[in-house]
Amino acid sequence: MNILVINAGSSSLKSSLFQVVEGKVDATPLWQAQVDFTYRPEETLIQTRRRGGGWVSFPSIPPQAGINGLAPLFQSLWQGEEALLPGAKAIDAIGHRVVHGGSLYQRPTQISPIVEQTIEQLIPLAPAHNPAALEGIRLLGHLAPGIPQVAVFDTAFHQQMPAAAALYPLPYAWAEQGIRRYGFHGINHEYCARRAAELLNRPLSELRLITCHLGNGCSLAAIRGGKSVDTTMGYTPLEGLMMGSRSGSVDPGILIHQLRQGMSVEELDRILNRESGLKGVSGLSSDMRTVLEAMEAGHKRAELAFDLFIHRLRSQIGSMLMNLDRLDALVFSGGIGENSAPVRAATCADLGFLGIQIDPVLNAGSPRNCDISTFDAAVRVLVISAQEDWAIATACQAVLQGE
Ligand code: ADP
């Protein structure tokens, strides 16, 4: 069985082709592609890689062509002398990451015209992401007709959160209009929970976890027995933690003030999403690596940005903790969570009173899918590499097998 995964974002796209071997999706894809639509104003960066090989460039397309312009990229899988597959029909399923599934979808779902229509109706809730997913679904429906397509939603994992965690203290009529907390990054939070159970060699049903997805976007989930009971992102991916260029939660009174001062809604949207967070505070970059380097060189605002990031992360870990009756493990994932020893060290500093204590040597040693806590700490601290595409392929396989 071959499963093609498409993870289409607002300005980039990642795709992987997986093989199912002995009933399990092989973790190493047969083929991968990454597309950056913002590479140059007139040029898209497209790279592909086959199992065992390095990244090679694929002929560029103008960025304006968008996802539709990627038809030759996907067709190269089954057309031409170098094709990996004998034809499009050799693909058994196509899995798409869909950021917003609203309240309707609690699990991965095979795409039908109705599902497609719903993803379209949810565009106002995810204006930067759902349109890209739809374009991918439509393109592959056209290029590989008749192959089942599956939507794997980033919101689905959080759909069973208790009402107290899912609603805002706003007029109830707003909740009835769909203004409630959806949460995001569910594909990775769920994957981290399962992987944590494997690493700890304990059943997921008995674990209490806090998963920290720290990438360009950052969010936490409190997970009880494999179910998300609270998360930091809400109606949109703007709520919660401080992020690369997003503010995370701020006093809504500030927004009212800025609107009263004459700031346009578009400008406010841009500032909160693109000019805040690490970038806004440091004045340098949304990239944690740049902030850390500048901090080491004595840049005061980079230090302030780092301190704010950690302060908010620790505060919200505390808030997640209050939804659990104990904590078995704290999980770090995402580009920052997986790679930044200073972030993990600062997050866990002086938390011995909670049973959290990391081993500085293990933490500094580029940990991957392992436990970095001291041998006698009550709470395990794990570093887990995000494997979003593999998780999507696995969800896709489960849907096809009717699980
Ligand atoms: P996305 O959320 O777009 O998938 P990633 O999960 O790749 O992004 O995370 C990107 C973030 O990870 C950036 O802030 C980047 O600086 C950070 N990052 C990557 N490697 C390191 C590192 N070695 N140290 C600190 N931060 C890192």
JSON list of N, CA, C and O in Angstrom, two decimals, residues 71-117:
[
{"chain": "A", "resi": 71, "resn": "ALA", "atom": "N", "xyz": [1.25, 20.48, -10.35]},
{"chain": "A", "resi": 71, "resn": "ALA", "atom": "CA", "xyz": [0.84, 19.25, -11.03]},
{"chain": "A", "resi": 71, "resn": "ALA", "atom": "C", "xyz": [2.05, 18.45, -11.54]},
{"chain": "A", "resi": 71, "resn": "ALA", "atom": "O", "xyz": [2.14, 17.25, -11.27]},
{"chain": "A", "resi": 72, "resn": "PRO", "atom": "N", "xyz": [3.05, 19.09, -12.23]},
{"chain": "A", "resi": 72, "resn": "PRO", "atom": "CA", "xyz": [4.18, 18.31, -12.73]},
{"chain": "A", "resi": 72, "resn": "PRO", "atom": "C", "xyz": [4.96, 17.61, -11.60]},
{"chain": "A", "resi": 72, "resn": "PRO", "atom": "O", "xyz": [5.48, 16.52, -11.79]},
{"chain": "A", "resi": 73, "resn": "LEU", "atom": "N", "xyz": [5.02, 18.27, -10.43]},
{"chain": "A", "resi": 73, "resn": "LEU", "atom": "CA", "xyz": [5.74, 17.67, -9.30]},
{"chain": "A", "resi": 73, "resn": "LEU", "atom": "C", "xyz": [5.10, 16.33, -8.91]},
{"chain": "A", "resi": 73, "resn": "LEU", "atom": "O", "xyz": [5.78, 15.32, -8.76]},
{"chain": "A", "resi": 74, "resn": "PHE", "atom": "N", "xyz": [3.77, 16.33, -8.74]},
{"chain": "A", "resi": 74, "resn": "PHE", "atom": "CA", "xyz": [3.10, 15.10, -8.34]},
{"chain": "A", "resi": 74, "resn": "PHE", "atom": "C", "xyz": [3.10, 14.08, -9.48]},
{"chain": "A", "resi": 74, "resn": "PHE", "atom": "O", "xyz": [3.32, 12.88, -9.25]},
{"chain": "A", "resi": 75, "resn": "GLN", "atom": "N", "xyz": [2.91, 14.57, -10.70]},
{"chain": "A", "resi": 75, "resn": "GLN", "atom": "CA", "xyz": [2.89, 13.63, -11.84]},
{"chain": "A", "resi": 75, "resn": "GLN", "atom": "C", "xyz": [4.24, 12.94, -12.03]},
{"chain": "A", "resi": 75, "resn": "GLN", "atom": "O", "xyz": [4.30, 11.83, -12.52]},
{"chain": "A", "resi": 76, "resn": "SER", "atom": "N", "xyz": [5.34, 13.63, -11.58]},
{"chain": "A", "resi": 76, "resn": "SER", "atom": "CA", "xyz": [6.66, 13.02, -11.75]},
{"chain": "A", "resi": 76, "resn": "SER", "atom": "C", "xyz": [6.77, 11.72, -10.95]},
{"chain": "A", "resi": 76, "resn": "SER", "atom": "O", "xyz": [7.66, 10.91, -11.19]},
{"chain": "A", "resi": 77, "resn": "LEU", "atom": "N", "xyz": [5.84, 11.51, -10.01]},
{"chain": "A", "resi": 77, "resn": "LEU", "atom": "CA", "xyz": [5.85, 10.27, -9.24]},
{"chain": "A", "resi": 77, "resn": "LEU", "atom": "C", "xyz": [5.47, 9.06, -10.08]},
{"chain": "A", "resi": 77, "resn": "LEU", "atom": "O", "xyz": [5.88, 7.95, -9.80]},
{"chain": "A", "resi": 78, "resn": "TRP", "atom": "N", "xyz": [4.62, 9.30, -11.07]},
{"chain": "A", "resi": 78, "resn": "TRP", "atom": "CA", "xyz": [4.14, 8.15, -11.85]},
{"chain": "A", "resi": 78, "resn": "TRP", "atom": "C", "xyz": [4.29, 8.32, -13.37]},
{"chain": "A", "resi": 78, "resn": "TRP", "atom": "O", "xyz": [3.87, 7.48, -14.12]},
{"chain": "A", "resi": 79, "resn": "GLN", "atom": "N", "xyz": [4.91, 9.43, -13.81]},
{"chain": "A", "resi": 79, "resn": "GLN", "atom": "CA", "xyz": [5.14, 9.61, -15.25]},
{"chain": "A", "resi": 79, "resn": "GLN", "atom": "C", "xyz": [6.62, 9.78, -15.53]},
{"chain": "A", "resi": 79, "resn": "GLN", "atom": "O", "xyz": [7.34, 10.32, -14.71]},
{"chain": "A", "resi": 80, "resn": "GLY", "atom": "N", "xyz": [7.05, 9.34, -16.69]},
{"chain": "A", "resi": 80, "resn": "GLY", "atom": "CA", "xyz": [8.46, 9.51, -17.08]},
{"chain": "A", "resi": 80, "resn": "GLY", "atom": "C", "xyz": [9.29, 8.30, -16.72]},
{"chain": "A", "resi": 80, "resn": "GLY", "atom": "O", "xyz": [8.85, 7.44, -15.94]},
{"chain": "A", "resi": 81, "resn": "GLU", "atom": "N", "xyz": [10.48, 8.29, -17.28]},
{"chain": "A", "resi": 81, "resn": "GLU", "atom": "CA", "xyz": [11.35, 7.10, -17.12]},
{"chain": "A", "resi": 81, "resn": "GLU", "atom": "C", "xyz": [11.78, 6.87, -15.68]},
{"chain": "A", "resi": 81, "resn": "GLU", "atom": "O", "xyz": [12.00, 5.75, -15.26]},
{"chain": "A", "resi": 82, "resn": "GLU", "atom": "N", "xyz": [11.90, 7.96, -14.94]},
{"chain": "A", "resi": 82, "resn": "GLU", "atom": "CA", "xyz": [12.41, 7.86, -13.57]},
{"chain": "A", "resi": 82, "resn": "GLU", "atom": "C", "xyz": [11.30, 7.66, -12.54]},
{"chain": "A", "resi": 82, "resn": "GLU", "atom": "O", "xyz": [11.56, 7.68, -11.34]},
{"chain": "A", "resi": 83, "resn": "ALA", "atom": "N", "xyz": [10.06, 7.49, -13.02]},
{"chain": "A", "resi": 83, "resn": "ALA", "atom": "CA", "xyz": [8.92, 7.43, -12.10]},
{"chain": "A", "resi": 83, "resn": "ALA", "atom": "C", "xyz": [9.08, 6.33, -11.06]},
{"chain": "A", "resi": 83, "resn": "ALA", "atom": "O", "xyz": [9.57, 5.24, -11.37]},
{"chain": "A", "resi": 84, "resn": "LEU", "atom": "N", "xyz": [8.66, 6.66, -9.83]},
{"chain": "A", "resi": 84, "resn": "LEU", "atom": "CA", "xyz": [8.73, 5.68, -8.73]},
{"chain": "A", "resi": 84, "resn": "LEU", "atom": "C", "xyz": [7.59, 4.68, -8.80]},
{"chain": "A", "resi": 84, "resn": "LEU", "atom": "O", "xyz": [7.71, 3.55, -8.34]},
{"chain": "A", "resi": 85, "resn": "LEU", "atom": "N", "xyz": [6.46, 5.13, -9.34]},
{"chain": "A", "resi": 85, "resn": "LEU", "atom": "CA", "xyz": [5.25, 4.30, -9.36]},
{"chain": "A", "resi": 85, "resn": "LEU", "atom": "C", "xyz": [4.85, 4.01, -10.80]},
{"chain": "A", "resi": 85, "resn": "LEU", "atom": "O", "xyz": [5.06, 4.86, -11.68]},
{"chain": "A", "resi": 86, "resn": "PRO", "atom": "N", "xyz": [4.22, 2.87, -11.05]},
{"chain": "A", "resi": 86, "resn": "PRO", "atom": "CA", "xyz": [3.84, 2.54, -12.43]},
{"chain": "A", "resi": 86, "resn": "PRO", "atom": "C", "xyz": [2.69, 3.39, -12.97]},
{"chain": "A", "resi": 86, "resn": "PRO", "atom": "O", "xyz": [2.48, 3.43, -14.18]},
{"chain": "A", "resi": 87, "resn": "GLY", "atom": "N", "xyz": [1.97, 4.08, -12.12]},
{"chain": "A", "resi": 87, "resn": "GLY", "atom": "CA", "xyz": [0.86, 4.93, -12.57]},
{"chain": "A", "resi": 87, "resn": "GLY", "atom": "C", "xyz": [0.19, 5.51, -11.34]},
{"chain": "A", "resi": 87, "resn": "GLY", "atom": "O", "xyz": [0.47, 5.05, -10.21]},
{"chain": "A", "resi": 88, "resn": "ALA", "atom": "N", "xyz": [-0.69, 6.52, -11.53]},
{"chain": "A", "resi": 88, "resn": "ALA", "atom": "CA", "xyz": [-1.34, 7.15, -10.38]},
{"chain": "A", "resi": 88, "resn": "ALA", "atom": "C", "xyz": [-2.13, 6.13, -9.57]},
{"chain": "A", "resi": 88, "resn": "ALA", "atom": "O", "xyz": [-2.29, 6.28, -8.35]},
{"chain": "A", "resi": 89, "resn": "LYS", "atom": "N", "xyz": [-2.58, 5.08, -10.22]},
{"chain": "A", "resi": 89, "resn": "LYS", "atom": "CA", "xyz": [-3.41, 4.07, -9.53]},
{"chain": "A", "resi": 89, "resn": "LYS", "atom": "C", "xyz": [-2.60, 3.26, -8.51]},
{"chain": "A", "resi": 89, "resn": "LYS", "atom": "O", "xyz": [-3.18, 2.55, -7.68]},
{"chain": "A", "resi": 90, "resn": "ALA", "atom": "N", "xyz": [-1.26, 3.37, -8.58]},
{"chain": "A", "resi": 90, "resn": "ALA", "atom": "CA", "xyz": [-0.44, 2.66, -7.58]},
{"chain": "A", "resi": 90, "resn": "ALA", "atom": "C", "xyz": [-0.51, 3.35, -6.22]},
{"chain": "A", "resi": 90, "resn": "ALA", "atom": "O", "xyz": [-0.03, 2.82, -5.22]},
{"chain": "A", "resi": 91, "resn": "ILE", "atom": "N", "xyz": [-1.12, 4.55, -6.18]},
{"chain": "A", "resi": 91, "resn": "ILE", "atom": "CA", "xyz": [-1.33, 5.22, -4.89]},
{"chain": "A", "resi": 91, "resn": "ILE", "atom": "C", "xyz": [-2.66, 4.70, -4.34]},
{"chain": "A", "resi": 91, "resn": "ILE", "atom": "O", "xyz": [-3.67, 4.69, -5.04]},
{"chain": "A", "resi": 92, "resn": "ASP", "atom": "N", "xyz": [-2.64, 4.24, -3.10]},
{"chain": "A", "resi": 92, "resn": "ASP", "atom": "CA", "xyz": [-3.87, 3.68, -2.52]},
{"chain": "A", "resi": 92, "resn": "ASP", "atom": "C", "xyz": [-4.68, 4.73, -1.79]},
{"chain": "A", "resi": 92, "resn": "ASP", "atom": "O", "xyz": [-5.89, 4.59, -1.63]},
{"chain": "A", "resi": 93, "resn": "ALA", "atom": "N", "xyz": [-4.01, 5.77, -1.29]},
{"chain": "A", "resi": 93, "resn": "ALA", "atom": "CA", "xyz": [-4.76, 6.82, -0.59]},
{"chain": "A", "resi": 93, "resn": "ALA", "atom": "C", "xyz": [-3.92, 8.09, -0.55]},
{"chain": "A", "resi": 93, "resn": "ALA", "atom": "O", "xyz": [-2.69, 8.03, -0.63]},
{"chain": "A", "resi": 94, "resn": "ILE", "atom": "N", "xyz": [-4.62, 9.21, -0.44]},
{"chain": "A", "resi": 94, "resn": "ILE", "atom": "CA", "xyz": [-3.93, 10.50, -0.33]},
{"chain": "A", "resi": 94, "resn": "ILE", "atom": "C", "xyz": [-4.44, 11.16, 0.95]},
{"chain": "A", "resi": 94, "resn": "ILE", "atom": "O", "xyz": [-5.65, 11.34, 1.13]},
{"chain": "A", "resi": 95, "resn": "GLY", "atom": "N", "xyz": [-3.51, 11.48, 1.85]},
{"chain": "A", "resi": 95, "resn": "GLY", "atom": "CA", "xyz": [-3.90, 12.12, 3.11]},
{"chain": "A", "resi": 95, "resn": "GLY", "atom": "C", "xyz": [-3.55, 13.59, 3.09]},
{"chain": "A", "resi": 95, "resn": "GLY", "atom": "O", "xyz": [-2.45, 13.96, 2.66]},
{"chain": "A", "resi": 96, "resn": "HIS", "atom": "N", "xyz": [-4.47, 14.43, 3.53]},
{"chain": "A", "resi": 96, "resn": "HIS", "atom": "CA", "xyz": [-4.22, 15.87, 3.55]},
{"chain": "A", "resi": 96, "resn": "HIS", "atom": "C", "xyz": [-4.30, 16.38, 4.98]},
{"chain": "A", "resi": 96, "resn": "HIS", "atom": "O", "xyz": [-5.24, 16.04, 5.71]},
{"chain": "A", "resi": 97, "resn": "ARG", "atom": "N", "xyz": [-3.34, 17.23, 5.35]},
{"chain": "A", "resi": 97, "resn": "ARG", "atom": "CA", "xyz": [-3.48, 17.93, 6.62]},
{"chain": "A", "resi": 97, "resn": "ARG", "atom": "C", "xyz": [-4.45, 19.07, 6.39]},
{"chain": "A", "resi": 97, "resn": "ARG", "atom": "O", "xyz": [-4.24, 19.90, 5.49]},
{"chain": "A", "resi": 98, "resn": "VAL", "atom": "N", "xyz": [-5.52, 19.14, 7.19]},
{"chain": "A", "resi": 98, "resn": "VAL", "atom": "CA", "xyz": [-6.45, 20.25, 7.11]},
{"chain": "A", "resi": 98, "resn": "VAL", "atom": "C", "xyz": [-6.44, 20.93, 8.47]},
{"chain": "A", "resi": 98, "resn": "VAL", "atom": "O", "xyz": [-6.68, 20.27, 9.50]},
{"chain": "A", "resi": 99, "resn": "VAL", "atom": "N", "xyz": [-6.10, 22.21, 8.50]},
{"chain": "A", "resi": 99, "resn": "VAL", "atom": "CA", "xyz": [-5.93, 22.87, 9.79]},
{"chain": "A", "resi": 99, "resn": "VAL", "atom": "C", "xyz": [-7.24, 22.94, 10.57]},
{"chain": "A", "resi": 99, "resn": "VAL", "atom": "O", "xyz": [-7.31, 22.60, 11.73]},
{"chain": "A", "resi": 100, "resn": "HIS", "atom": "N", "xyz": [-8.32, 23.37, 9.90]},
{"chain": "A", "resi": 100, "resn": "HIS", "atom": "CA", "xyz": [-9.56, 23.58, 10.65]},
{"chain": "A", "resi": 100, "resn": "HIS", "atom": "C", "xyz": [-10.69, 22.65, 10.23]},
{"chain": "A", "resi": 100, "resn": "HIS", "atom": "O", "xyz": [-11.10, 22.65, 9.08]},
{"chain": "A", "resi": 101, "resn": "GLY", "atom": "N", "xyz": [-11.15, 21.86, 11.16]},
{"chain": "A", "resi": 101, "resn": "GLY", "atom": "CA", "xyz": [-12.30, 20.99, 10.90]},
{"chain": "A", "resi": 101, "resn": "GLY", "atom": "C", "xyz": [-13.50, 21.41, 11.72]},
{"chain": "A", "resi": 101, "resn": "GLY", "atom": "O", "xyz": [-14.48, 20.67, 11.81]},
{"chain": "A", "resi": 102, "resn": "GLY", "atom": "N", "xyz": [-13.43, 22.60, 12.33]},
{"chain": "A", "resi": 102, "resn": "GLY", "atom": "CA", "xyz": [-14.56, 23.11, 13.12]},
{"chain": "A", "resi": 102, "resn": "GLY", "atom": "C", "xyz": [-14.97, 22.11, 14.19]},
{"chain": "A", "resi": 102, "resn": "GLY", "atom": "O", "xyz": [-14.16, 21.31, 14.66]},
{"chain": "A", "resi": 103, "resn": "SER", "atom": "N", "xyz": [-16.24, 22.16, 14.59]},
{"chain": "A", "resi": 103, "resn": "SER", "atom": "CA", "xyz": [-16.72, 21.24, 15.64]},
{"chain": "A", "resi": 103, "resn": "SER", "atom": "C", "xyz": [-17.18, 19.93, 15.02]},
{"chain": "A", "resi": 103, "resn": "SER", "atom": "O", "xyz": [-17.52, 18.99, 15.73]},
{"chain": "A", "resi": 104, "resn": "LEU", "atom": "N", "xyz": [-17.24, 19.89, 13.69]},
{"chain": "A", "resi": 104, "resn": "LEU", "atom": "CA", "xyz": [-17.87, 18.75, 13.03]},
{"chain": "A", "resi": 104, "resn": "LEU", "atom": "C", "xyz": [-17.01, 17.49, 13.04]},
{"chain": "A", "resi": 104, "resn": "LEU", "atom": "O", "xyz": [-17.51, 16.39, 13.15]},
{"chain": "A", "resi": 105, "resn": "TYR", "atom": "N", "xyz": [-15.70, 17.69, 12.88]},
{"chain": "A", "resi": 105, "resn": "TYR", "atom": "CA", "xyz": [-14.85, 16.52, 12.66]},
{"chain": "A", "resi": 105, "resn": "TYR", "atom": "C", "xyz": [-14.00, 16.22, 13.88]},
{"chain": "A", "resi": 105, "resn": "TYR", "atom": "O", "xyz": [-13.17, 17.00, 14.28]},
{"chain": "A", "resi": 106, "resn": "GLN", "atom": "N", "xyz": [-14.26, 15.05, 14.44]},
{"chain": "A", "resi": 106, "resn": "GLN", "atom": "CA", "xyz": [-13.52, 14.63, 15.63]},
{"chain": "A", "resi": 106, "resn": "GLN", "atom": "C", "xyz": [-12.47, 13.60, 15.29]},
{"chain": "A", "resi": 106, "resn": "GLN", "atom": "O", "xyz": [-11.74, 13.13, 16.15]},
{"chain": "A", "resi": 107, "resn": "ARG", "atom": "N", "xyz": [-12.44, 13.18, 14.03]},
{"chain": "A", "resi": 107, "resn": "ARG", "atom": "CA", "xyz": [-11.44, 12.18, 13.62]},
{"chain": "A", "resi": 107, "resn": "ARG", "atom": "C", "xyz": [-11.15, 12.33, 12.12]},
{"chain": "A", "resi": 107, "resn": "ARG", "atom": "O", "xyz": [-11.90, 13.00, 11.41]},
{"chain": "A", "resi": 108, "resn": "PRO", "atom": "N", "xyz": [-10.05, 11.70, 11.66]},
{"chain": "A", "resi": 108, "resn": "PRO", "atom": "CA", "xyz": [-9.76, 11.77, 10.23]},
{"chain": "A", "resi": 108, "resn": "PRO", "atom": "C", "xyz": [-10.94, 11.23, 9.42]},
{"chain": "A", "resi": 108, "resn": "PRO", "atom": "O", "xyz": [-11.60, 10.28, 9.84]},
{"chain": "A", "resi": 109, "resn": "THR", "atom": "N", "xyz": [-11.19, 11.86, 8.30]},
{"chain": "A", "resi": 109, "resn": "THR", "atom": "CA", "xyz": [-12.43, 11.58, 7.56]},
{"chain": "A", "resi": 109, "resn": "THR", "atom": "C", "xyz": [-12.15, 11.46, 6.07]},
{"chain": "A", "resi": 109, "resn": "THR", "atom": "O", "xyz": [-11.43, 12.29, 5.51]},
{"chain": "A", "resi": 110, "resn": "GLN", "atom": "N", "xyz": [-12.74, 10.45, 5.44]},
{"chain": "A", "resi": 110, "resn": "GLN", "atom": "CA", "xyz": [-12.59, 10.32, 3.99]},
{"chain": "A", "resi": 110, "resn": "GLN", "atom": "C", "xyz": [-13.30, 11.49, 3.31]},
{"chain": "A", "resi": 110, "resn": "GLN", "atom": "O", "xyz": [-14.42, 11.85, 3.68]},
{"chain": "A", "resi": 111, "resn": "ILE", "atom": "N", "xyz": [-12.64, 12.07, 2.33]},
{"chain": "A", "resi": 111, "resn": "ILE", "atom": "CA", "xyz": [-13.18, 13.28, 1.70]},
{"chain": "A", "resi": 111, "resn": "ILE", "atom": "C", "xyz": [-14.26, 12.94, 0.69]},
{"chain": "A", "resi": 111, "resn": "ILE", "atom": "O", "xyz": [-14.06, 12.12, -0.20]},
{"chain": "A", "resi": 112, "resn": "SER", "atom": "N", "xyz": [-15.42, 13.56, 0.87]},
{"chain": "A", "resi": 112, "resn": "SER", "atom": "CA", "xyz": [-16.54, 13.44, -0.06]},
{"chain": "A", "resi": 112, "resn": "SER", "atom": "C", "xyz": [-16.84, 14.87, -0.49]},
{"chain": "A", "resi": 112, "resn": "SER", "atom": "O", "xyz": [-16.30, 15.83, 0.09]},
{"chain": "A", "resi": 113, "resn": "PRO", "atom": "N", "xyz": [-17.74, 15.06, -1.46]},
{"chain": "A", "resi": 113, "resn": "PRO", "atom": "CA", "xyz": [-18.09, 16.44, -1.82]},
{"chain": "A", "resi": 113, "resn": "PRO", "atom": "C", "xyz": [-18.59, 17.25, -0.61]},
{"chain": "A", "resi": 113, "resn": "PRO", "atom": "O", "xyz": [-18.30, 18.44, -0.50]},
{"chain": "A", "resi": 114, "resn": "ILE", "atom": "N", "xyz": [-19.28, 16.58, 0.33]},
{"chain": "A", "resi": 114, "resn": "ILE", "atom": "CA", "xyz": [-19.79, 17.30, 1.51]},
{"chain": "A", "resi": 114, "resn": "ILE", "atom": "C", "xyz": [-18.64, 17.73, 2.42]},
{"chain": "A", "resi": 114, "resn": "ILE", "atom": "O", "xyz": [-18.61, 18.86, 2.93]},
{"chain": "A", "resi": 115, "resn": "VAL", "atom": "N", "xyz": [-17.67, 16.83, 2.60]},
{"chain": "A", "resi": 115, "resn": "VAL", "atom": "CA", "xyz": [-16.52, 17.17, 3.46]},
{"chain": "A", "resi": 115, "resn": "VAL", "atom": "C", "xyz": [-15.76, 18.35, 2.83]},
{"chain": "A", "resi": 115, "resn": "VAL", "atom": "O", "xyz": [-15.38, 19.31, 3.51]},
{"chain": "A", "resi": 116, "resn": "GLU", "atom": "N", "xyz": [-15.61, 18.29, 1.52]},
{"chain": "A", "resi": 116, "resn": "GLU", "atom": "CA", "xyz": [-14.91, 19.35, 0.80]},
{"chain": "A", "resi": 116, "resn": "GLU", "atom": "C", "xyz": [-15.64, 20.69, 1.00]},
{"chain": "A", "resi": 116, "resn": "GLU", "atom": "O", "xyz": [-15.02, 21.72, 1.27]},
{"chain": "A", "resi": 117, "resn": "GLN", "atom": "N", "xyz": [-16.96, 20.62, 0.90]},
{"chain": "A", "resi": 117, "resn": "GLN", "atom": "CA", "xyz": [-17.78, 21.82, 1.07]},
{"chain": "A", "resi": 117, "resn": "GLN", "atom": "C", "xyz": [-17.62, 22.39, 2.49]},
{"chain": "A", "resi": 117, "resn": "GLN", "atom": "O", "xyz": [-17.51, 23.60, 2.68]}
]
